[in-house]
Short mmCIF file of C-alpha atoms and ligand atoms in Angstrom, two decimals:
data_model
loop_
_atom_site.label_atom_id
_atom_site.label_comp_id
_atom_site.label_asym_id
_atom_site.label_seq_id
_atom_site.Cartn_x
_atom_site.Cartn_y
_atom_site.Cartn_z
CA UNK H 1 33.46 -4.34 -7.99
CA UNK H 2 34.36 -8.10 -6.84
CA UNK H 3 30.99 -9.05 -4.27
CA UNK H 4 32.25 -8.69 -1.36
CA UNK H 5 29.70 -9.99 1.35
CA UNK H 6 28.04 -13.17 1.79
CA UNK H 7 24.86 -12.23 -1.57
CA UNK H 8 22.42 -14.73 -2.05
CA UNK H 9 21.11 -14.87 -6.07
CA UNK H 10 18.21 -16.31 -6.87
CA UNK H 11 17.10 -16.81 -3.30
CA UNK H 12 13.09 -17.46 -2.00
CA UNK H 13 11.33 -15.36 -0.25
CA UNK H 14 8.36 -17.38 -0.16
CA UNK H 15 8.95 -18.20 3.75
CA UNK H 16 10.70 -14.61 4.85
CA UNK H 17 6.22 -12.78 4.40
CA UNK H 18 4.33 -13.72 6.54
CA UNK H 19 1.65 -14.80 3.19
CA UNK H 20 4.09 -16.67 1.65
CA UNK H 21 3.67 -15.90 -1.30
CA UNK H 22 6.26 -16.79 -3.98
CA UNK H 23 8.45 -14.42 -4.36
CA UNK H 24 12.72 -14.34 -5.64
CA UNK H 25 15.29 -11.84 -4.97
CA UNK H 26 17.49 -11.55 -7.49
CA UNK H 27 20.25 -10.97 -4.90
CA UNK H 28 19.28 -11.30 -1.31
CA UNK H 29 22.19 -10.31 1.80
CA UNK H 30 21.24 -10.51 5.40
CA UNK H 31 24.03 -8.35 7.13
CA UNK H 32 25.01 -8.15 10.74
CA UNK H 33 26.79 -5.75 11.70
CA UNK H 34 27.43 -2.10 10.84
CA UNK H 35 30.34 -1.78 8.52
CA UNK H 36 28.32 -5.34 6.40
CA UNK H 37 25.31 -3.26 5.48
CA UNK H 38 27.29 0.30 4.71
CA UNK H 39 30.01 -2.14 2.13
CA UNK H 40 26.10 -3.37 0.67
CA UNK H 41 24.44 -0.43 0.29
CA UNK H 42 27.73 1.31 -1.17
CA UNK H 43 27.98 -1.83 -3.87
CA UNK H 44 23.90 -1.71 -4.76
CA UNK H 45 25.22 2.43 -5.66
CA UNK H 46 28.52 1.40 -7.01
CA UNK H 47 25.95 -1.36 -9.29
CA UNK H 48 22.84 0.51 -9.83
CA UNK H 49 20.85 -1.97 -7.91
CA UNK H 50 17.49 -1.67 -7.43
CA UNK H 51 17.20 -1.72 -3.18
CA UNK H 52 15.00 -3.40 -1.69
CA UNK H 53 14.54 -3.39 2.23
CA UNK H 54 12.52 -6.28 4.62
CA UNK H 55 11.92 -6.57 8.07
CA UNK H 56 10.11 -10.36 9.31
CA UNK H 57 8.08 -9.63 6.39
CA UNK H 58 5.30 -9.60 8.44
CA UNK H 59 3.19 -6.67 6.26
CA UNK H 60 4.66 -6.89 2.78
CA UNK H 61 3.57 -7.54 -0.20
CA UNK H 62 5.98 -9.33 -2.75
CA UNK H 63 5.16 -9.69 -5.77
CA UNK H 64 6.74 -13.31 -7.90
CA UNK H 65 9.86 -11.49 -8.78
CA UNK H 66 12.21 -8.71 -6.48
CA UNK H 67 15.49 -7.68 -9.13
CA UNK H 68 18.39 -5.54 -7.70
CA UNK H 69 19.32 -6.49 -3.88
CA UNK H 70 17.43 -7.48 -1.13
CA UNK H 71 19.47 -6.94 2.12
CA UNK H 72 18.01 -8.01 5.63
CA UNK H 73 19.00 -6.64 8.23
CA UNK H 74 20.42 -8.67 10.84
CA UNK H 75 21.24 -6.26 13.52
CA UNK H 76 20.30 -8.48 16.65
CA UNK H 77 21.51 -6.86 19.62
CA UNK H 78 20.22 -5.64 22.59
CA UNK H 79 20.20 -4.45 25.84
CA UNK H 80 19.15 -2.19 28.83
CA UNK H 81 19.94 0.74 30.26
CA UNK H 82 18.81 1.67 34.72
CA UNK H 83 17.97 5.33 34.96
CA UNK H 84 16.25 4.40 38.22
CA UNK H 85 12.84 2.68 37.81
CA UNK H 86 13.13 4.29 34.31
CA UNK H 87 15.05 1.92 31.87
CA UNK H 88 16.29 2.70 28.51
CA UNK H 89 16.28 -0.86 26.17
CA UNK H 90 18.76 -0.05 22.92
CA UNK H 91 17.48 -2.19 20.12
CA UNK H 92 19.04 -3.46 16.76
CA UNK H 93 16.40 -3.69 14.14
CA UNK H 94 17.06 -7.30 12.93
CA UNK H 95 15.43 -8.32 16.92
CA UNK H 96 11.92 -10.25 16.43
CA UNK H 97 9.65 -8.00 18.15
CA UNK H 98 7.63 -10.74 20.48
CA UNK H 99 10.72 -12.66 21.65
CA UNK H 100 11.33 -9.20 22.85
CA UNK H 101 8.50 -8.30 24.71
CA UNK H 102 7.76 -10.70 26.13
CA UNK H 103 11.97 -10.92 27.81
CA UNK H 104 10.70 -7.79 28.30
CA UNK H 105 8.07 -8.24 30.46
CA UNK H 106 9.64 -10.96 31.92
CA UNK H 107 11.86 -8.96 33.39
CA UNK H 108 9.01 -6.68 34.85
CA UNK H 109 9.53 -3.52 32.30
CA UNK H 110 6.13 -1.29 31.52
CA UNK H 111 5.80 -0.54 27.91
CA UNK H 112 5.09 -2.91 25.46
CA UNK H 113 3.43 -5.54 27.41
CA UNK H 114 -0.06 -4.65 24.73
CA UNK H 115 2.00 -4.84 21.87
CA UNK H 116 2.55 -8.33 22.71
CA UNK H 117 2.39 -11.16 19.91
CA UNK H 118 2.80 -9.35 16.95
CA UNK H 119 4.52 -10.24 14.74
CA UNK H 120 7.26 -9.14 12.87
CA UNK H 121 11.15 -7.18 12.98
CA UNK H 122 12.31 -3.59 15.56
CA UNK H 123 13.08 -1.76 12.65
CA UNK H 124 9.90 -2.47 10.38
CA UNK H 125 8.12 -1.32 13.85
CA UNK H 126 7.94 2.60 13.48
CA UNK H 127 7.44 2.57 10.46
CA UNK H 128 3.84 2.16 10.84
CA UNK H 129 3.74 2.43 14.02
CA UNK H 130 2.55 -0.71 15.30
CA UNK H 131 -0.44 -0.40 17.83
CA UNK H 132 -2.88 -2.99 19.83
CA UNK H 133 -5.23 -3.48 22.93
CA UNK H 134 -5.11 1.07 22.94
CA UNK H 135 -1.29 1.30 22.37
CA UNK H 136 1.48 2.75 19.49
CA UNK H 137 5.16 2.10 19.42
CA UNK H 138 5.32 5.88 19.77
CA UNK H 139 4.28 5.62 23.34
CA UNK H 140 7.50 3.86 25.04
CA UNK H 141 9.74 5.01 22.38
CA UNK H 142 12.87 7.37 22.98
CA UNK H 143 14.83 7.33 19.58
CA UNK H 144 14.96 5.33 15.99
CA UNK H 145 18.05 5.13 14.49
CA UNK H 146 18.50 5.44 10.56
CA UNK H 147 21.43 5.20 7.76
CA UNK H 148 20.42 7.32 5.04
CA UNK H 149 21.86 5.61 2.08
CA UNK H 150 22.29 8.96 -0.32
CA UNK H 151 25.65 9.51 1.68
CA UNK H 152 25.61 6.96 4.27
CA UNK H 153 25.17 9.68 7.24
CA UNK H 154 24.24 8.17 10.78
CA UNK H 155 21.05 10.26 12.23
CA UNK H 156 18.80 9.61 15.58
CA UNK H 157 15.29 11.11 15.00
CA UNK H 158 13.52 11.84 18.67
CA UNK H 159 10.22 11.12 18.57
CA UNK H 160 8.43 15.03 16.88
CA UNK H 161 10.19 13.59 13.58
CA UNK H 162 8.84 10.91 12.41
CA UNK H 163 6.29 12.53 12.84
CA UNK H 164 3.89 9.23 14.47
CA UNK H 165 0.01 8.98 13.08
CA UNK H 166 -2.37 6.06 13.02
CA UNK H 167 -0.42 3.12 11.14
CA UNK H 168 1.78 6.45 10.05
CA UNK H 169 5.87 8.15 10.38
CA UNK H 170 7.51 10.07 7.94
CA UNK H 171 9.07 6.45 6.89
CA UNK H 172 6.40 5.85 5.06
CA UNK H 173 6.86 9.62 3.32
CA UNK H 174 9.41 11.83 2.96
CA UNK H 175 12.21 9.20 4.35
CA UNK H 176 10.60 6.23 2.53
CA UNK H 177 13.21 4.88 0.88
CA UNK H 178 15.95 6.74 1.31
CA UNK H 179 17.19 5.82 5.17
CA UNK H 180 17.24 1.85 6.25
CA UNK H 181 16.57 1.67 10.11
CA UNK H 182 18.41 0.37 11.94
CA UNK H 183 17.64 0.77 15.87
CA UNK H 184 15.30 1.62 18.05
CA UNK H 185 15.72 3.15 21.64
CA UNK H 186 12.86 2.89 23.53
CA UNK H 187 11.77 4.44 27.00
CA UNK H 188 10.20 1.08 29.44
CA UNK H 189 9.58 1.62 33.63
CA UNK H 190 9.47 -0.76 35.74
CA UNK H 191 6.78 0.83 37.88
CA UNK H 192 2.87 -1.03 37.24
CA UNK H 193 1.03 0.75 34.73
CA UNK H 194 -1.57 -1.47 33.03
CA UNK H 195 -3.46 -0.25 30.92
CA UNK H 196 -6.45 -1.96 30.14
CA UNK H 197 -9.20 0.24 28.73
CA UNK H 198 -8.97 -1.63 25.03
CA UNK H 199 -12.29 -4.47 24.65
CA UNK H 200 -12.01 -6.70 27.16
CA UNK H 201 -8.28 -7.26 28.06
CA UNK H 202 -9.85 -6.15 32.18
CA UNK H 203 -11.82 -8.76 32.34
CA UNK H 204 -8.90 -10.99 31.03
CA UNK H 205 -6.11 -10.10 33.88
CA UNK H 206 -6.63 -10.08 37.71
CA UNK H 207 -6.56 -6.59 39.81
CA UNK H 208 -2.73 -6.08 40.35
CA UNK H 209 -1.67 -7.97 36.93
CA UNK H 210 1.92 -7.93 36.49
CA UNK H 211 3.29 -7.11 32.60
CA UNK H 212 3.99 -10.78 31.92
CA UNK H 213 0.48 -11.33 32.65
CA UNK H 214 -0.96 -8.78 30.73
CA UNK H 215 0.84 -9.67 27.48
CA UNK H 216 -0.29 -13.19 28.59
CA UNK H 217 -3.84 -11.61 27.81
CA UNK H 218 -2.88 -9.81 24.93
CA UNK H 219 -1.44 -13.12 23.38
CA UNK H 220 -4.41 -14.86 24.69
CA UNK H 221 -6.53 -12.45 22.80
CA UNK H 222 -4.83 -12.55 19.44
CA UNK H 223 -5.02 -16.07 19.13
CA UNK H 224 -8.79 -16.63 19.69
CA UNK H 225 -8.83 -14.09 16.52
CA UNK H 226 -6.37 -14.38 14.27
CA UNK H 227 -4.20 -16.08 12.01
CA UNK H 228 -0.93 -18.32 13.35
CA UNK H 229 0.75 -16.88 10.46
CA UNK H 230 3.39 -20.24 10.45
CA UNK H 231 0.43 -22.20 9.90
CA UNK H 232 -2.50 -20.40 7.74
CA UNK H 233 -0.55 -17.06 5.13
CA UNK H 234 -1.71 -13.66 7.00
CA UNK H 235 0.07 -9.94 6.45
CA UNK H 236 -2.13 -9.49 9.87
CA UNK H 237 -4.94 -6.50 9.48
CA UNK H 238 -4.92 -5.90 5.80
CA UNK H 239 -6.52 -3.08 5.92
CA UNK H 240 -6.30 -0.04 8.31
CA UNK H 241 -9.37 1.02 9.76
CA UNK H 242 -10.62 4.28 7.93
CA UNK H 243 -10.84 7.63 9.58
CA UNK H 244 -14.74 9.27 8.33
CA UNK H 245 -15.13 13.44 8.47
CA UNK H 246 -18.13 14.01 11.34
CA UNK H 247 -20.87 14.03 9.10
CA UNK H 248 -20.07 10.56 6.94
CA UNK H 249 -19.94 9.01 9.71
CA UNK H 250 -23.11 10.54 11.69
CA UNK H 251 -25.08 9.43 8.36
CA UNK H 252 -24.03 6.20 8.85
CA UNK H 253 -24.71 6.11 12.54
CA UNK H 254 -28.09 7.33 11.68
CA UNK H 255 -28.28 3.26 9.64
CA UNK H 256 -26.26 1.32 11.95
CA UNK H 257 -26.80 2.92 15.10
CA UNK H 258 -24.74 -0.45 16.15
CA UNK H 259 -21.90 0.25 13.95
CA UNK H 260 -18.48 0.44 16.14
CA UNK H 261 -17.11 4.17 16.22
CA UNK H 262 -13.77 5.78 18.01
CA UNK H 263 -14.04 9.55 17.69
CA UNK H 264 -10.51 11.04 16.93
CA UNK H 265 -9.24 14.20 18.58
CA UNK H 266 -9.65 15.30 15.27
CA UNK H 267 -13.31 15.35 15.63
CA UNK H 268 -12.50 13.15 12.76
CA UNK H 269 -14.53 9.54 13.14
CA UNK H 270 -12.10 6.43 12.58
CA UNK H 271 -14.50 3.19 11.86
CA UNK H 272 -13.84 -0.58 12.25
CA UNK H 273 -12.89 -2.32 9.32
CA UNK H 274 -13.10 -5.53 9.93
CA UNK H 275 -16.71 -4.97 10.72
CA UNK H 276 -17.67 -3.07 7.79
CA UNK H 277 -16.11 -6.01 6.01
CA UNK H 278 -18.37 -8.41 8.28
CA UNK H 279 -21.70 -6.62 7.71
CA UNK H 280 -21.08 -7.06 4.32
CA UNK H 281 -21.99 -10.69 4.37
CA UNK H 282 -17.06 -11.25 3.84
CA UNK H 283 -16.05 -13.27 6.68
CA UNK H 284 -15.37 -16.12 5.81
CA UNK H 285 -15.20 -15.75 2.33
CA UNK H 286 -13.06 -17.88 -0.64
CA UNK H 287 -12.29 -17.66 -3.95
CA UNK H 288 -8.90 -19.00 -5.54
CA UNK H 289 -6.69 -19.18 -2.70
CA UNK H 290 -7.39 -16.31 -0.51
CA UNK H 291 -10.67 -15.77 1.56
CA UNK H 292 -11.30 -13.34 4.16
CA UNK H 293 -10.48 -14.67 7.99
CA UNK H 294 -13.49 -16.70 9.16
CA UNK H 295 -12.60 -15.28 13.08
CA UNK H 296 -12.02 -11.89 12.08
CA UNK H 297 -13.03 -9.45 8.60
CA UNK H 298 -9.79 -7.67 8.87
CA UNK H 299 -7.33 -9.98 7.63
CA UNK H 300 -7.15 -11.65 4.53
CA UNK H 301 -5.55 -14.85 4.86
CA UNK H 302 -3.22 -17.18 1.83
CA UNK H 303 -4.34 -21.14 1.47
CA UNK H 304 -0.58 -21.75 -0.89
CA UNK H 305 -1.08 -21.49 -4.72
CA UNK H 306 -1.37 -17.93 -5.19
CA UNK H 307 0.50 -14.03 -5.58
CA UNK H 308 0.33 -10.37 -4.61
CA UNK H 309 -1.27 -10.14 -8.31
CA UNK H 310 -4.49 -11.85 -6.50
CA UNK H 311 -4.06 -11.12 -3.73
CA UNK H 312 -4.45 -7.56 -4.94
CA UNK H 313 -7.43 -8.17 -7.28
CA UNK H 314 -8.78 -9.74 -4.44
CA UNK H 315 -8.57 -6.94 -1.95
CA UNK H 316 -9.75 -4.55 -4.68
CA UNK H 317 -13.13 -6.46 -4.99
CA UNK H 318 -13.27 -6.74 -0.71
CA UNK H 319 -13.15 -2.66 -0.87
CA UNK H 320 -15.42 -2.80 -3.63
CA UNK H 321 -18.22 -4.04 -1.45
CA UNK H 322 -17.26 -1.94 1.37
CA UNK H 323 -17.49 1.32 -1.20
CA UNK H 324 -20.93 -0.04 -2.34
CA UNK H 325 -22.56 -0.68 0.96
CA UNK H 326 -20.81 2.15 3.06
CA UNK H 327 -19.39 4.73 0.86
CA UNK H 328 -16.90 3.93 2.36
CA UNK H 329 -12.70 4.06 0.95
CA UNK H 330 -10.78 1.75 2.27
CA UNK H 331 -7.06 2.31 2.17
CA UNK H 332 -4.48 -1.54 1.87
CA UNK H 333 -2.37 -1.16 5.32
CA UNK H 334 0.22 -3.99 4.77
CA UNK H 335 2.99 -2.40 1.28
CA UNK H 336 3.65 -3.09 -1.65
CA UNK H 337 7.77 -3.97 -2.22
N1 EPU D 401 -15.28 -6.74 13.85
C1 EPU D 401 -16.82 -7.52 13.77
N2 EPU D 401 -16.42 -8.87 12.80
C2 EPU D 401 -14.81 -8.27 12.29
C3 EPU D 401 -13.71 -8.13 13.16
C4 EPU D 401 -14.84 -7.37 13.76
O1 EPU D 401 -17.82 -7.29 13.36
O2 EPU D 401 -15.34 -9.08 12.06
C5 EPU D 401 -15.75 -5.11 14.70
C6 EPU D 401 -15.23 -5.92 15.88
O3 EPU D 401 -16.76 -6.60 17.27
C7 EPU D 401 -15.29 -4.66 16.94
C8 EPU D 401 -14.19 -3.91 15.76
O4 EPU D 401 -14.85 -4.86 14.72
O5 EPU D 401 -16.59 -3.43 17.67
C9 EPU D 401 -12.74 -3.09 16.00
O6 EPU D 401 -12.45 -4.48 15.95
P1 EPU D 401 -11.38 -5.25 17.09
O7 EPU D 401 -11.76 -4.75 18.22
O8 EPU D 401 -11.09 -6.52 16.94
O9 EPU D 401 -10.15 -4.13 16.62
P2 EPU D 401 -9.25 -3.85 14.79
O10 EPU D 401 -9.97 -2.81 14.64
O11 EPU D 401 -10.39 -4.97 14.13
C10 EPU D 401 -7.50 -3.32 15.21
C11 EPU D 401 -6.05 -3.11 15.13
C12 EPU D 401 -5.12 -4.84 14.92
C13 EPU D 401 -5.03 -4.94 16.46
C14 EPU D 401 -6.33 -4.88 17.31
C15 EPU D 401 -6.47 -4.18 18.12
C16 EPU D 401 -6.33 -2.50 13.10
C17 EPU D 401 -5.98 -1.96 11.71
N3 EPU D 401 -5.96 -3.31 13.51
O12 EPU D 401 -7.94 -4.07 14.84
O13 EPU D 401 -3.50 -4.51 14.97
O14 EPU D 401 -4.59 -6.42 17.13
O15 EPU D 401 -7.15 -3.42 16.81
O16 EPU D 401 -5.54 -3.63 19.11
O17 EPU D 401 -6.02 -0.72 13.54
C18 EPU D 401 -2.87 -5.62 12.72
O18 EPU D 401 -2.33 -4.59 12.58
O19 EPU D 401 -1.57 -6.13 12.45
C19 EPU D 401 -3.38 -5.74 13.80
C20 EPU D 401 -4.17 -7.05 13.96
#
């Protein structure tokens, strides 16, 4: 079969992942339309190429070489469908998340403003159910549009079918490696509904903030704490906040009464991984080409020159410190390609 699309070979992905890890893809394509996407998938199947899907590369640990075909869907349309005060936003997988959030907030639409400045593309957002400042994507999501790899079938999944949880969804389990996310439908509203209960967000905005005011306040807080991947390689939170049984939390609280914790509906307790790492004295700790960020211990940073293996070994040492001091296991948040 001859190559039907611009498939680049030995393509450098170092700048396509926010950690800045060196990686070369044996083959790479960025289809801008569904027809081309389908044809690439058929070709990968016919040639038995290993397939890797790439979004904005902001939550991914890339190895130094990816065999087979890497596809980065570039479906970058979005449009609004008005229904009174409610507005549906239809958005392609290749749209960058943060510019979309700003564009929606500019239009006075409420729902995504707390999720401002999260890096990455819309197609990756449901995989880990992105969340920040008290809001998760699943709360504003009406549907996820997917293409099944085995038979090329298109399907629309409801939020319930996506089985969303904290940084979790069906795309990490049952549907992992089985679908391409091609787009999302979001449901926003013109009615003001600020969500300001997380941290000091309410202190950052006036009494009747607009959606844009809230988005800008979130951006300001994030810029104070989180490193800009353009300047310093990182993948945001590198560990999930661990969820432990009540008795484990009680035991820890007896010893560390100031430990931040949040009781979930299930009765289990979410702890702050950043606090645990910080209390191990690791904030700002560096070794080799990697470090624990000096302002937010949950973020690991790459100074350049390192690779995925070194990063994973570094992360393992951080997790081991937390394990031996608090008896709590940390799980990686970014996914390995
Ligand atoms: N803390 C420390 N030291 C640190 C970091 C945090 O003591 O170095 C303490 C804080 O003082 C606070 C608690 O830990 O009491 C929680 O910290 P924070 O409110 O900053 O939130 P987080 O749990 O560290 C989570 C998300 C972030 C999201 C923020 C805000 C996860 C894994 N991370 O971080 O998401 O922006 O809440 O909602 O759930 C991301 O996923 O990449 C990300 C940045």
